[in-house]
Coordinates of C-alpha atoms and ligand atoms in Angstrom, one line a residue:
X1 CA 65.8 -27.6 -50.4
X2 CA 67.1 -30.8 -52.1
X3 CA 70.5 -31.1 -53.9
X4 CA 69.2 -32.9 -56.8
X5 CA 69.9 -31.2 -60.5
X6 CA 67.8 -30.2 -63.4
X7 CA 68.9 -31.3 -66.6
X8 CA 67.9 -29.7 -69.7
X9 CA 67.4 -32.3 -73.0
X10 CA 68.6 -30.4 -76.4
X11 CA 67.5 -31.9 -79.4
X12 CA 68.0 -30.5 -82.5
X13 CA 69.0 -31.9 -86.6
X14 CA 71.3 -29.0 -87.2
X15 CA 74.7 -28.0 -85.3
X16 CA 73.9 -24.3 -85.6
X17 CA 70.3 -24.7 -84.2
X18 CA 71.8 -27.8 -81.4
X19 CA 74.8 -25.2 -79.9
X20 CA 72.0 -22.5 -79.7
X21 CA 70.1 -24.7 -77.9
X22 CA 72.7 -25.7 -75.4
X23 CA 73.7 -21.9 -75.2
X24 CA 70.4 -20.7 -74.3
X25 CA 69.7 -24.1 -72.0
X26 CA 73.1 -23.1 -70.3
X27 CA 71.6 -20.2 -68.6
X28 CA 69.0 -21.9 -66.6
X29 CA 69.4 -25.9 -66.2
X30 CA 72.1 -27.2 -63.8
X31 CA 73.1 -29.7 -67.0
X32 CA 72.3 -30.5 -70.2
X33 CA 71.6 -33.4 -71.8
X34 CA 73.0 -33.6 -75.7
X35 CA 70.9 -35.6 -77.5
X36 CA 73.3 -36.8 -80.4
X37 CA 70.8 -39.0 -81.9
X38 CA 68.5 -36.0 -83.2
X39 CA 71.3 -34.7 -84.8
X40 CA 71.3 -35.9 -88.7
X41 CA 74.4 -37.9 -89.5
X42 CA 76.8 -35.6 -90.9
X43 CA 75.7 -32.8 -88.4
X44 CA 77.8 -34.6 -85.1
X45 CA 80.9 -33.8 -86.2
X46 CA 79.9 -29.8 -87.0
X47 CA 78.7 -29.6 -83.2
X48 CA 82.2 -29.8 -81.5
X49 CA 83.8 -26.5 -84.1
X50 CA 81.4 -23.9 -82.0
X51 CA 80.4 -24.5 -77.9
X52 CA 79.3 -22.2 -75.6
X53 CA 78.5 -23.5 -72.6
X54 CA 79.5 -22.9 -69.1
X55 CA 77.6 -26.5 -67.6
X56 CA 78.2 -30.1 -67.3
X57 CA 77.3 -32.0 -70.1
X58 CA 75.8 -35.1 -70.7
X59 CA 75.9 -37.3 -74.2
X60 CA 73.7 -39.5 -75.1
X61 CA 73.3 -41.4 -78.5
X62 CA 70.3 -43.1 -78.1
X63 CA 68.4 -45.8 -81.1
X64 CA 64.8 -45.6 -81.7
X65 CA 63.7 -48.2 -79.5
X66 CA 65.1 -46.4 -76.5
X67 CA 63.2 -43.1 -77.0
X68 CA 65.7 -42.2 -79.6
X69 CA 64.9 -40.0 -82.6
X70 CA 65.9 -42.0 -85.1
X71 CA 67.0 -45.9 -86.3
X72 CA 70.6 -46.9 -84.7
X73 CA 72.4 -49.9 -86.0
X74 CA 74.2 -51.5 -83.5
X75 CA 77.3 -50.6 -85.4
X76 CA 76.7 -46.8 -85.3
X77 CA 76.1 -46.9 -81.5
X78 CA 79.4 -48.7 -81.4
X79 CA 81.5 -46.1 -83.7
X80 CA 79.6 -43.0 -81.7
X81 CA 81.2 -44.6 -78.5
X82 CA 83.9 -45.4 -79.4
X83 CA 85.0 -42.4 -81.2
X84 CA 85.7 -41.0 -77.6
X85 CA 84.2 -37.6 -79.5
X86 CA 81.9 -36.8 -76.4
X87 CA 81.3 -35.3 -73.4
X88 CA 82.6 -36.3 -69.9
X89 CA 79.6 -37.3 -68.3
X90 CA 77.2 -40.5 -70.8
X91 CA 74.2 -41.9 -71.0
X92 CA 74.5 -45.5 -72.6
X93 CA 71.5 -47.8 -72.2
X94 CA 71.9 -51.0 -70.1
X95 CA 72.4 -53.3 -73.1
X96 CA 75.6 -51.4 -73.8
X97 CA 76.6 -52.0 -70.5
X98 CA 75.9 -55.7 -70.4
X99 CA 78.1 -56.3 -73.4
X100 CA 80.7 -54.7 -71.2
X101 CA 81.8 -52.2 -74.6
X102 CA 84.4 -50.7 -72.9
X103 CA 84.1 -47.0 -73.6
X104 CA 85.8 -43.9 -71.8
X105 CA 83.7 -41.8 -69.7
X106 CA 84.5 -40.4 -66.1
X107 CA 81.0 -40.4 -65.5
X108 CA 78.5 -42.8 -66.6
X109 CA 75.0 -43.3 -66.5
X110 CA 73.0 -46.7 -67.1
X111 CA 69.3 -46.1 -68.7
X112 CA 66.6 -48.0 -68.8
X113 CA 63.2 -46.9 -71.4
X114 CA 60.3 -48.2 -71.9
X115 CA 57.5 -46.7 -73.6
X116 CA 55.1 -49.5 -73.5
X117 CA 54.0 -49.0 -69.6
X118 CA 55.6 -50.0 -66.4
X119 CA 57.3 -53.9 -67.2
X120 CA 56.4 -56.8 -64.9
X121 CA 59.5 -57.5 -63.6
X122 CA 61.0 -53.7 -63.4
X123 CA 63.3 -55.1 -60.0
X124 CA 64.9 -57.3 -62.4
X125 CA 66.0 -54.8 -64.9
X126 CA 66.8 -53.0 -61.2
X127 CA 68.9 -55.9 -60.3
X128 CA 70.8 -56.1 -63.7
X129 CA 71.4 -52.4 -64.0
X130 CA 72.6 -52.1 -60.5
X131 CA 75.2 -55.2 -60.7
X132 CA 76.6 -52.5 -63.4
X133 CA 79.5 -50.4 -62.2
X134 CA 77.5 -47.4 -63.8
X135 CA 77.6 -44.1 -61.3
X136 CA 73.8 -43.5 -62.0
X137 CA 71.0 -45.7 -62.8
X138 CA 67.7 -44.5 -64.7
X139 CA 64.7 -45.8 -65.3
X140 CA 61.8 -44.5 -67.3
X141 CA 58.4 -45.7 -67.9
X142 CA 55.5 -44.8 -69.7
X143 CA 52.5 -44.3 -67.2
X144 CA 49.1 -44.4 -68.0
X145 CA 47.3 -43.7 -65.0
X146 CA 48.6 -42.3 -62.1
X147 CA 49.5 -45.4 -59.9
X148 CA 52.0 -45.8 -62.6
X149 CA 54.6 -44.0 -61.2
X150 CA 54.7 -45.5 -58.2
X151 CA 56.9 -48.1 -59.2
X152 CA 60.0 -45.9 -60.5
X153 CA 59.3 -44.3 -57.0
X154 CA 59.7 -47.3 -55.0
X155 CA 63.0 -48.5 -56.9
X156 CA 63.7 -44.8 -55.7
X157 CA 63.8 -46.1 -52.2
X158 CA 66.0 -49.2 -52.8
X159 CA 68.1 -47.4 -54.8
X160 CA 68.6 -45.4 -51.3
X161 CA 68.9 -48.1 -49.6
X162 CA 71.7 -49.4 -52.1
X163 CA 73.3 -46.1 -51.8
X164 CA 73.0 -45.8 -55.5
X165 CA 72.1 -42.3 -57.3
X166 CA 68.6 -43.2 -59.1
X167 CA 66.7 -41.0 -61.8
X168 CA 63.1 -42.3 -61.5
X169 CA 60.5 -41.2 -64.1
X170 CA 57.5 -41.8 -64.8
X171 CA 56.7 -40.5 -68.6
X172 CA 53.1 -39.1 -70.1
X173 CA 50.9 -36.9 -68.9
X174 CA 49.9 -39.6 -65.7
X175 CA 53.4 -39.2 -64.7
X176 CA 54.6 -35.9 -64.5
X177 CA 54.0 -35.6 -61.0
X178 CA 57.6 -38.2 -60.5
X179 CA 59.3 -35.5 -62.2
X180 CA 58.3 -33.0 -60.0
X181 CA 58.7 -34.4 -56.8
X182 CA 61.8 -36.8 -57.5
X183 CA 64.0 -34.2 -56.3
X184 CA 62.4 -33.5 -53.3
X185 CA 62.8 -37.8 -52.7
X186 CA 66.7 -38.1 -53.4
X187 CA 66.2 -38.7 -57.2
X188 CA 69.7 -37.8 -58.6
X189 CA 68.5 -35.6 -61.4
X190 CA 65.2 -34.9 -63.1
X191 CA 65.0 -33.8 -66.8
X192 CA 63.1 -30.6 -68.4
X193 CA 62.8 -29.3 -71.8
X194 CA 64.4 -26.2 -72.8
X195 CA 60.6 -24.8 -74.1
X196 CA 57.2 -25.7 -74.9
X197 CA 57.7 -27.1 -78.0
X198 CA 61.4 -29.1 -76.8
X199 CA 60.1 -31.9 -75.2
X200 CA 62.3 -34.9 -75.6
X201 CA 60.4 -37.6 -74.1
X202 CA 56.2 -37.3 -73.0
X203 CA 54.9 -35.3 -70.4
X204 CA 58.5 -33.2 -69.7
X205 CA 57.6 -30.3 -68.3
X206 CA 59.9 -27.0 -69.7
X207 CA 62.6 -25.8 -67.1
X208 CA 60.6 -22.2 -66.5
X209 CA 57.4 -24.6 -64.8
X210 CA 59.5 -26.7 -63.1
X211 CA 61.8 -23.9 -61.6
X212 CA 59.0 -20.9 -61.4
X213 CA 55.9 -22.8 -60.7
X214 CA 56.7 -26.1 -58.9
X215 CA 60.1 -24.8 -57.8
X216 CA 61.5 -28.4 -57.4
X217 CA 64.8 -27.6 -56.1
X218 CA 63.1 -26.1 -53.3
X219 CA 61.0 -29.3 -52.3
X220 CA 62.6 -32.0 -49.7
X221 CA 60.8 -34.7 -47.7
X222 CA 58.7 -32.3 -45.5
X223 CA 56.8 -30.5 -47.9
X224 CA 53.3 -31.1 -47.8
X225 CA 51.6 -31.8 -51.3
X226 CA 48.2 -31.1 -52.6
X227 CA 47.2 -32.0 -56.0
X228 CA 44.6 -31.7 -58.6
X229 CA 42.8 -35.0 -59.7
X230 CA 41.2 -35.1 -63.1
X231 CA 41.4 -37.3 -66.4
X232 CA 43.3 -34.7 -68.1
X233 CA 45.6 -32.5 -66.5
X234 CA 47.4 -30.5 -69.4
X235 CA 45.4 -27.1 -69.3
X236 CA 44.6 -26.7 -66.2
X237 CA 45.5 -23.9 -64.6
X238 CA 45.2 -25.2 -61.2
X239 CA 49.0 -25.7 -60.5
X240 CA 49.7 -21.9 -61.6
X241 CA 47.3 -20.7 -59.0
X242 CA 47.9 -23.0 -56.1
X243 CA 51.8 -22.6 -56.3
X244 CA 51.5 -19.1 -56.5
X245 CA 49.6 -19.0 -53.8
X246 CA 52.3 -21.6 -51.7
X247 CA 55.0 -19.0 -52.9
X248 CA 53.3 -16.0 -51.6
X249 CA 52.9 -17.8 -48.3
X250 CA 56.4 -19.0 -48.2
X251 CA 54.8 -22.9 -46.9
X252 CA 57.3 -25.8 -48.0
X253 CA 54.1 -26.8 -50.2
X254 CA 53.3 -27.9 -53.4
X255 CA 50.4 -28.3 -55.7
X256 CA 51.1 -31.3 -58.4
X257 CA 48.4 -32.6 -61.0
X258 CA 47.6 -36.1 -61.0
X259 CA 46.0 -37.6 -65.0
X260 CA 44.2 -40.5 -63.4
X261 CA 41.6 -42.7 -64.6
X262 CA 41.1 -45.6 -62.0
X263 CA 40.0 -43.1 -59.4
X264 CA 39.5 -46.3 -56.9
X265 CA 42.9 -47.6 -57.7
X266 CA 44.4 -43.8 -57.0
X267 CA 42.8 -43.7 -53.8
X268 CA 43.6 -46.9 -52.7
X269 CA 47.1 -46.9 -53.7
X270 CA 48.1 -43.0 -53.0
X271 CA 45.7 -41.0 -51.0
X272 CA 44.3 -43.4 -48.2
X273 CA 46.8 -43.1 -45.6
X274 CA 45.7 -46.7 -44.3
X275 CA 46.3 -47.6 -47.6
X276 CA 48.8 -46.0 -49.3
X277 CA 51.6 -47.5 -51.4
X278 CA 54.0 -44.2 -50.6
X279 CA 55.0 -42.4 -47.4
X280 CA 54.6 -39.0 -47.8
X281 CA 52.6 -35.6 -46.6
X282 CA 49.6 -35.7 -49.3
X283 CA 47.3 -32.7 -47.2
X284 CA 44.8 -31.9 -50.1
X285 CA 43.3 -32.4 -53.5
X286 CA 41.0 -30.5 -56.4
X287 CA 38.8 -32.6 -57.5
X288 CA 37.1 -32.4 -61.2
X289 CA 35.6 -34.1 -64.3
X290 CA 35.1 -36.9 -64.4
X291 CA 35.3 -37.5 -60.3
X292 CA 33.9 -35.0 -58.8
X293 CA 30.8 -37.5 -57.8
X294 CA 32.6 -41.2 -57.4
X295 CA 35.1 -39.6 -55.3
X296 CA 32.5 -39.1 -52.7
X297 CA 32.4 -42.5 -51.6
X298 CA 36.5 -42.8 -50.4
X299 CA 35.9 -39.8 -48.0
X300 CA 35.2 -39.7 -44.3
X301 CA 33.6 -36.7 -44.4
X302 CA 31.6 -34.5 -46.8
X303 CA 30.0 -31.1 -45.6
X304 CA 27.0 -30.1 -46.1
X305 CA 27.4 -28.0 -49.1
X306 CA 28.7 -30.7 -50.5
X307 CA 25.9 -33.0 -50.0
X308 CA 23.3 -30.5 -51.4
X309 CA 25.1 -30.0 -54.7
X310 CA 26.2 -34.0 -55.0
X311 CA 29.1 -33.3 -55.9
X312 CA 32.8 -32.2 -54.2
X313 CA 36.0 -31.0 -55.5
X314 CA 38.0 -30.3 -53.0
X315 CA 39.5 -32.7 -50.2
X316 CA 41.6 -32.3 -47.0
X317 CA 43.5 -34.9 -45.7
X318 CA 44.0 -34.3 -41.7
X319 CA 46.8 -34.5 -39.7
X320 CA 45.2 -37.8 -38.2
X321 CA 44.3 -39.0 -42.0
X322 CA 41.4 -38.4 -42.6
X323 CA 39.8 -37.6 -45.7
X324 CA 37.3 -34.6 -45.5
X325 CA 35.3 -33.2 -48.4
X326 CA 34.2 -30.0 -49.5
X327 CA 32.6 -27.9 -52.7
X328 CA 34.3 -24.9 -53.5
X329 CA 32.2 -23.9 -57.0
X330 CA 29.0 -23.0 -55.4
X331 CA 30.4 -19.8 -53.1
X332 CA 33.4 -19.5 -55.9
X333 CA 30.3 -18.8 -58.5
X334 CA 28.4 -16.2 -56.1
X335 CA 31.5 -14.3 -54.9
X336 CA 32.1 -12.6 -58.0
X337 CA 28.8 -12.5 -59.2
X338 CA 27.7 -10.5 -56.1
X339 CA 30.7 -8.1 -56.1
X340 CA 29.6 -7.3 -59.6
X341 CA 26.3 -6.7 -59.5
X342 CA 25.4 -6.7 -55.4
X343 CA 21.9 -8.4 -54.0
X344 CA 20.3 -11.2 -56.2
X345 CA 18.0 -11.7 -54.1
X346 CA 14.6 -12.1 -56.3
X347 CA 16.6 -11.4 -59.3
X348 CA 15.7 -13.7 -62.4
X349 CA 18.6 -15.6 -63.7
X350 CA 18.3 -18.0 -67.0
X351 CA 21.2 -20.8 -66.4
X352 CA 22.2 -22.6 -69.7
X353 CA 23.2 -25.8 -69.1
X354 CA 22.2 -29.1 -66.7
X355 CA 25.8 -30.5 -66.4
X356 CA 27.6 -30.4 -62.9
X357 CA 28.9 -26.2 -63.3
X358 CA 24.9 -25.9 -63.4
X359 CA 24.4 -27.7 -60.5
X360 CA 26.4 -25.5 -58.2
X361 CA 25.3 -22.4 -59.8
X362 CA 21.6 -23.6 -59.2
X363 CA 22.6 -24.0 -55.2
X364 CA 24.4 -21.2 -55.3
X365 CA 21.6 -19.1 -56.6
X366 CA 18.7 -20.7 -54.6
X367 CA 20.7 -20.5 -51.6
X368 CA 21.3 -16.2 -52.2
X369 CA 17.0 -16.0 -52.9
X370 CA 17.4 -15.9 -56.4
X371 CA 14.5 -17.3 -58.9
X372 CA 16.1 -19.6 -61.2
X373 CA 15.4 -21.0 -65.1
X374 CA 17.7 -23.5 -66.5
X375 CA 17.6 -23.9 -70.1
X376 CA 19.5 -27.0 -71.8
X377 CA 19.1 -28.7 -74.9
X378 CA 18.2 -32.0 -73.2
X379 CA 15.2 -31.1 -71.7
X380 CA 15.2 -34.1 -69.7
X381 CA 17.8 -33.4 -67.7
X382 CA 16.8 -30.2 -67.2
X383 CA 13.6 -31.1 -65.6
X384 CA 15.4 -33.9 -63.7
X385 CA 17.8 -30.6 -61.9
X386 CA 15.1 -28.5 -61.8
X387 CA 13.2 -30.7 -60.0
X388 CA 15.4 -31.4 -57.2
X389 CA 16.2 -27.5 -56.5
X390 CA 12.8 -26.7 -57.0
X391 CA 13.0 -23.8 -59.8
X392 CA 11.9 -23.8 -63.2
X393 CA 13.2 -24.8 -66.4
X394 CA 13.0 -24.6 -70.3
X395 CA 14.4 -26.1 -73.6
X396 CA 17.5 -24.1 -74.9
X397 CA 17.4 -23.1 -78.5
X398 CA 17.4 -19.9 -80.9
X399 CA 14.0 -18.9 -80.6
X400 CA 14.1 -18.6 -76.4
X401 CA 14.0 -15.1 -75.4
X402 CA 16.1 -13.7 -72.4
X403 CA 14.8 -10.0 -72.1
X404 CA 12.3 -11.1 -69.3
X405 CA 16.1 -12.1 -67.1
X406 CA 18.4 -9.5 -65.1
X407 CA 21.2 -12.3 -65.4
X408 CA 22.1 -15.1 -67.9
X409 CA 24.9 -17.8 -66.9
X410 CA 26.0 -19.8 -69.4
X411 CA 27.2 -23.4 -68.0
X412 CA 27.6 -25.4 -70.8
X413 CA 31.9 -25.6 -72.3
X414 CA 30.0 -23.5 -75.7
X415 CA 32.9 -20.6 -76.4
X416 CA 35.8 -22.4 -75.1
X417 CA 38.7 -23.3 -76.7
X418 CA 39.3 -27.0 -75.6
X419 CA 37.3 -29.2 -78.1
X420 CA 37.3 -26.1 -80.8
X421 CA 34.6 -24.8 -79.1
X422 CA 35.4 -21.1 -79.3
X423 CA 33.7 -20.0 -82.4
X424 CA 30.4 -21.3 -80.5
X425 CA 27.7 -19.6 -78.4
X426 CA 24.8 -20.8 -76.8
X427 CA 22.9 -17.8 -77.8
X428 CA 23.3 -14.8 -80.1
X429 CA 22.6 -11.0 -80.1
X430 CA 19.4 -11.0 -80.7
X431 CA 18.6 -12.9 -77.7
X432 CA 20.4 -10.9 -75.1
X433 CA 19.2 -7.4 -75.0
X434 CA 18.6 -6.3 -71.8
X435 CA 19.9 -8.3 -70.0
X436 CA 21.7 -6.4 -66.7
X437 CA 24.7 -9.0 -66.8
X438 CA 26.3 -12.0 -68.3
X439 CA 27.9 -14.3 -66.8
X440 CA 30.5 -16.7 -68.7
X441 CA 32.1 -19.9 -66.6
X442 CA 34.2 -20.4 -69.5
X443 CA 37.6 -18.8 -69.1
X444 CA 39.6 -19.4 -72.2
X445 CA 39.1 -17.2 -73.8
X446 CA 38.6 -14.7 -71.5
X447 CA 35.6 -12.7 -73.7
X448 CA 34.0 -15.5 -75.1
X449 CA 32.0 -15.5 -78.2
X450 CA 29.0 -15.0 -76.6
X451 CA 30.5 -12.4 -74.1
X452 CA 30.7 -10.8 -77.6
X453 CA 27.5 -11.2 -78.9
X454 CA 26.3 -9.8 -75.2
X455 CA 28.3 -6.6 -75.5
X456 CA 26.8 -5.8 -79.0
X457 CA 24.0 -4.9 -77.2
X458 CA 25.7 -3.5 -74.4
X459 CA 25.3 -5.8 -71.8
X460 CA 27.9 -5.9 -69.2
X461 CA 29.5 -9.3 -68.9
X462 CA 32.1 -11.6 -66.3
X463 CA 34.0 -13.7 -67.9
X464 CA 34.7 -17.1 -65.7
X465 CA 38.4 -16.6 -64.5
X466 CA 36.9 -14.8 -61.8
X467 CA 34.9 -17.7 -60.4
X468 CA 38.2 -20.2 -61.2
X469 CA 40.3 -17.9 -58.8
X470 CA 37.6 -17.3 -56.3
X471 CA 37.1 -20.9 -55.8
X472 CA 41.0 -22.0 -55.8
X473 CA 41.1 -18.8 -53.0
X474 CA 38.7 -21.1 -51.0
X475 CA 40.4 -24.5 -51.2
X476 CA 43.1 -22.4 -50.0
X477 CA 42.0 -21.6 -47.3
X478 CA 40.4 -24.8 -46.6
X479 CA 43.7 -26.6 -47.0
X480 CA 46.0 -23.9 -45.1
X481 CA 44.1 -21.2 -43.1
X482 CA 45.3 -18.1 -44.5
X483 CA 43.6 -16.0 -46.8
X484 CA 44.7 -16.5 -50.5
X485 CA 46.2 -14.2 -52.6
X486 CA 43.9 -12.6 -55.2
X487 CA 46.4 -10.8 -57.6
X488 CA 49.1 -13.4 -57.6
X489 CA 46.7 -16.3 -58.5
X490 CA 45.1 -14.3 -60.4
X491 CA 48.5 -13.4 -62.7
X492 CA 49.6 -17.0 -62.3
X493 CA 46.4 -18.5 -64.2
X494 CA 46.7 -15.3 -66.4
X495 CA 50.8 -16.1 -67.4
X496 CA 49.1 -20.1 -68.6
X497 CA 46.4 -19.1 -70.5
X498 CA 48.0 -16.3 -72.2
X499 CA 51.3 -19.2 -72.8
X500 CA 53.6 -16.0 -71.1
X501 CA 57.2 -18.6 -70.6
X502 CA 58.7 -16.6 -67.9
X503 CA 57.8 -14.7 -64.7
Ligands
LIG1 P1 29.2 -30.8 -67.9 O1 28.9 -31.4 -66.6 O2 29.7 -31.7 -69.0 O3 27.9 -30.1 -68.4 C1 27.9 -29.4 -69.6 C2 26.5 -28.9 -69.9 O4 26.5 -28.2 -71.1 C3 25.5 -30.1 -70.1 O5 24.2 -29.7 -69.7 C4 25.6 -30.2 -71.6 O6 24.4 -30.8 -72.1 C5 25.6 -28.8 -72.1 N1 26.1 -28.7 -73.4 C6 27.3 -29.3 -73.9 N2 27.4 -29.0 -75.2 C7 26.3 -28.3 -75.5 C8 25.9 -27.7 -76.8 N3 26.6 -27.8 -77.9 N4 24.7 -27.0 -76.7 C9 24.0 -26.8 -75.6 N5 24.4 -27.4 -74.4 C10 25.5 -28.1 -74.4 O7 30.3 -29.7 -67.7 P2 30.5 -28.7 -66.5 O8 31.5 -29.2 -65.5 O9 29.1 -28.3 -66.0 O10 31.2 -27.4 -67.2 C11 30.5 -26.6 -68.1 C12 31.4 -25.4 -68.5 O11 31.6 -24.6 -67.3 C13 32.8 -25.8 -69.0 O12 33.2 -25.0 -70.0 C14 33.7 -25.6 -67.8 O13 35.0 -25.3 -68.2 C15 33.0 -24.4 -67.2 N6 33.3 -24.3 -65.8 C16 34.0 -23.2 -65.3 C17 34.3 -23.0 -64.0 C18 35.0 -21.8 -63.5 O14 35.6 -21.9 -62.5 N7 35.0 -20.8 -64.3 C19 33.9 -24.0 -63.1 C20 33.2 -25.2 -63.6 C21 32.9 -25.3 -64.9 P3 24.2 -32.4 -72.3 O15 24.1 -33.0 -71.0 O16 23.1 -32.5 -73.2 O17 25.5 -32.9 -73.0

């Protein structure tokens, strides 16, 4: 548990649609920011005739420049303040304060944007903002990979040691993960949007994920963190499953995603525990595209598995710090392919694809005494996998016939919705008569096009959520021990993709 608040940014151009906003953010945030500036001109005025809410309020007026919705002249700013028509808590950027306006406010806050990237000389603007006599200080910057953020949390630490109430955040996708765990650091407040489509600044995450899924208020200092590595974080469904799973358990743990490009600069800076730029309890990470390979080189350890598939995406971080990898796909693919359709031993399975899905599947498969094809369009890099798991392998295209196969996998991202993808298959009807099952790793949609094209004919199919929660089940376990619960991860990936806002 932490005592830090959640506040709830309401932006709106109308009055009416503005107090509905605060009514309905009233219910679930701590405090809520009112964000004046979104307001059109002569709609300020009209807010004050009709409130409804029962939490502190914060007003901010804020010009273009500063993250603000639209152009401020220096003059407006000054008549907004000055008009004393706001709330008792204010947000007034640091320039305001440095002119030493004198405006009324019981409770003031001094803010600090910049949506450029993290400035050279952020202890400066530090300095100035704590020689203020403001009661908070916030600073946000725009992170583009990862590492970003650690510099808002550093300033976090000397604000500590200043015995100053800081609001560090890190803003973008890269930097969500300072939003989530600010709180649990002694960050004064951190800031959520009221829904999906409410986001006030980038990468603010709505006040349902941060309360139901990453449970913020919940977090202190002790709580161990694992965390999903990848260039794009966004869709993933990772942090549904793995919190749900931390819930279930009842561990002080949390599972945070981590947009980073510079993989070598994120282990350097954040994971290695010689190494590391931050102090905290960073037990385990999912690793996937595009690092699922480089990261191999930063670890102590990789198992076996691992080494036979070249590739590993999962990592534990010991007690005693060291880094340990693992590869979670290949037994996460089997599992529910064996449940569904028992032995595969001998069985012919067609595998569409050469990328690194295929590669685990083709492990997988060989390992269980299956007799493999892998069809791709690139027939070179078929050949160049099927070589080096000795099975066979053909060209994928509309003529190729997969009667003469019990199971067809497809491996490539054909069907899915990320990219447009999902009016795509990598096969039609035609092709897939008999078949005894298909097998789809792509799991949004959860019947993919081709599933359809499959069942046409009446071939049973598995769509690929069950091989996403089998494999999260064992990082799980990996990471923690205990055995992982099915149904609740399960739900938790189902409540994302389906965009379900409350649990
Ligand atoms: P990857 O490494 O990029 O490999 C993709 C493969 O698909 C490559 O062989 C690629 O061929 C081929 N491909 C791409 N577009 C194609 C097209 N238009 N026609 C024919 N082949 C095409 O990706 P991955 O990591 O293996 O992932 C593949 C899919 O599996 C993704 O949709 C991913 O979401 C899914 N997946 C699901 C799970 C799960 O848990 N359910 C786990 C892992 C992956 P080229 O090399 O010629 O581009």
């Amino acid at each position: 548990m932490n005592n830090g608040l959640i506040c709830v940014s309401v932006c709106s151009e109308t009055a009416d649609e503005f107090n509905k906003k605060v009514e309905s953010a009233s219910e679930v945030a701590d405090l809520i920011e009112l964000r004046f500036d979104c307001l059109d001109k002569n709609q300020i005025e009209e807010v004050w005739k009709a409130r409804a809410s029962s939490k502190q309020e914060i007003s901010t007026f804020r010009p273009k420049e500063q993250g603000g919705k639209r152009d401020l002249s220096f003059q407006e700013r000054e008549d907004f303040w000055t008009s004393g028509n706001f709330t008792e808590w204010a947000d007034w950027e640091l320039e305001l304060f440095e002119l030493k306006v004198s405006f009324f406010s019981r409770f003031s806050i001094c803010s600090h944007h910049d949506f450029n990237g993290v400035p050279e000389k952020l202890n400066v603007i530090y300095d100035r903002m704590n020689a203020t006599n403001a009661d908070v200080l916030k600073i946000a910057v725009q992170a583009n990979d990862a590492t970003d953020g650690l510099a808002v949390m550093k300033l976090l630490e000397r604000a500590k040691a200043d015995n100053k109430n800081f609001i560090p955040i890190a803003m973008g996708e890269s930097g969500v993960w300072t939003r989530i765990l600010g709180l649990s650091r002694g960050a004064f407040m951190t800031f959520a949007s009221l829904d999906e489509t409410g986001a006030t600044a980038p990468g603010q995450l709505t006040v349902q994920e941060m309360i139901d899924v990453y449970r913020v208020k919940e977090l202190d200092e002790n709580t161990e963190i694992y965390g999903l590595v990848a260039e794009s974080v966004t869709h993933s469904v990772s942090p549904q499953m793995h919190n749900a799973a931390f819930k279930f358990h009842n561990l002080n743990a949390v599972y945070v995603p981590f947009a980073v490009k510079n993989l070598e600069e994120f282990m350097r800076r954040m994971v290695n525990p010689k190494t590391r730029e931050i102090d905290w309890k960073l037990r385990g990470l999912s690793v996937t595209n595009p690092h699922k390979v480089e990261i191999m080189k930063y670890l102590d350890f990789v198992d076996e598995t691992a080494q036979k598939i070249g590739a590993v995406n999962t990592v534990k971080i010991t007690e005693s710090g060291e880094l340990r990898g693992f590869n979670t796909d290949a037994q996460g693919f089997i599992e529910p392919l064996k449940n569904t359709y028992g032995d595969i031993k001998n069985c012919k399975v067609a595998i569409l694809g050469a990328g690194g899905a295929a590669r685990a599947c083709v492990y997988a498969l060989k390992q269980e005494g299956a007799e493999v094809t892998i069809f791709a369009r690139n027939l070179e890099k078929a050949e160049a996998l099927a070589t080096e798991f000795d099975v066979a392998f053909a060209q994928l295209d509309e003529e190729v016939d997969f009667k003469p196969f019990n199971i067809l996998v497809n491996a490539t991202p054909l069907g899915t919705k990320k990219g447009g993808l999902e009016n795509e298959a990598p096969a039609k009807t035609v092709q897939l008569g008999g078949l005894k099952l298909l097998y789809d790793l792509v799991y949004n949609p959860q019947t993919t096009k081709l599933m359809r094209e499959a069942q046409a004919v009446f071939v049973p199919t598995l769509g690929g959520l069950s091989m996403l929660v089998a494999q999260a089940m064992i990082q799980q376990k990996i990471w923690t021990g205990l055995d992982a619960p099915m149904k609740e991860m399960g739900a938790a990936a189902l409540r994302k993709l389906e965009g379900v806002k409350r649990l």
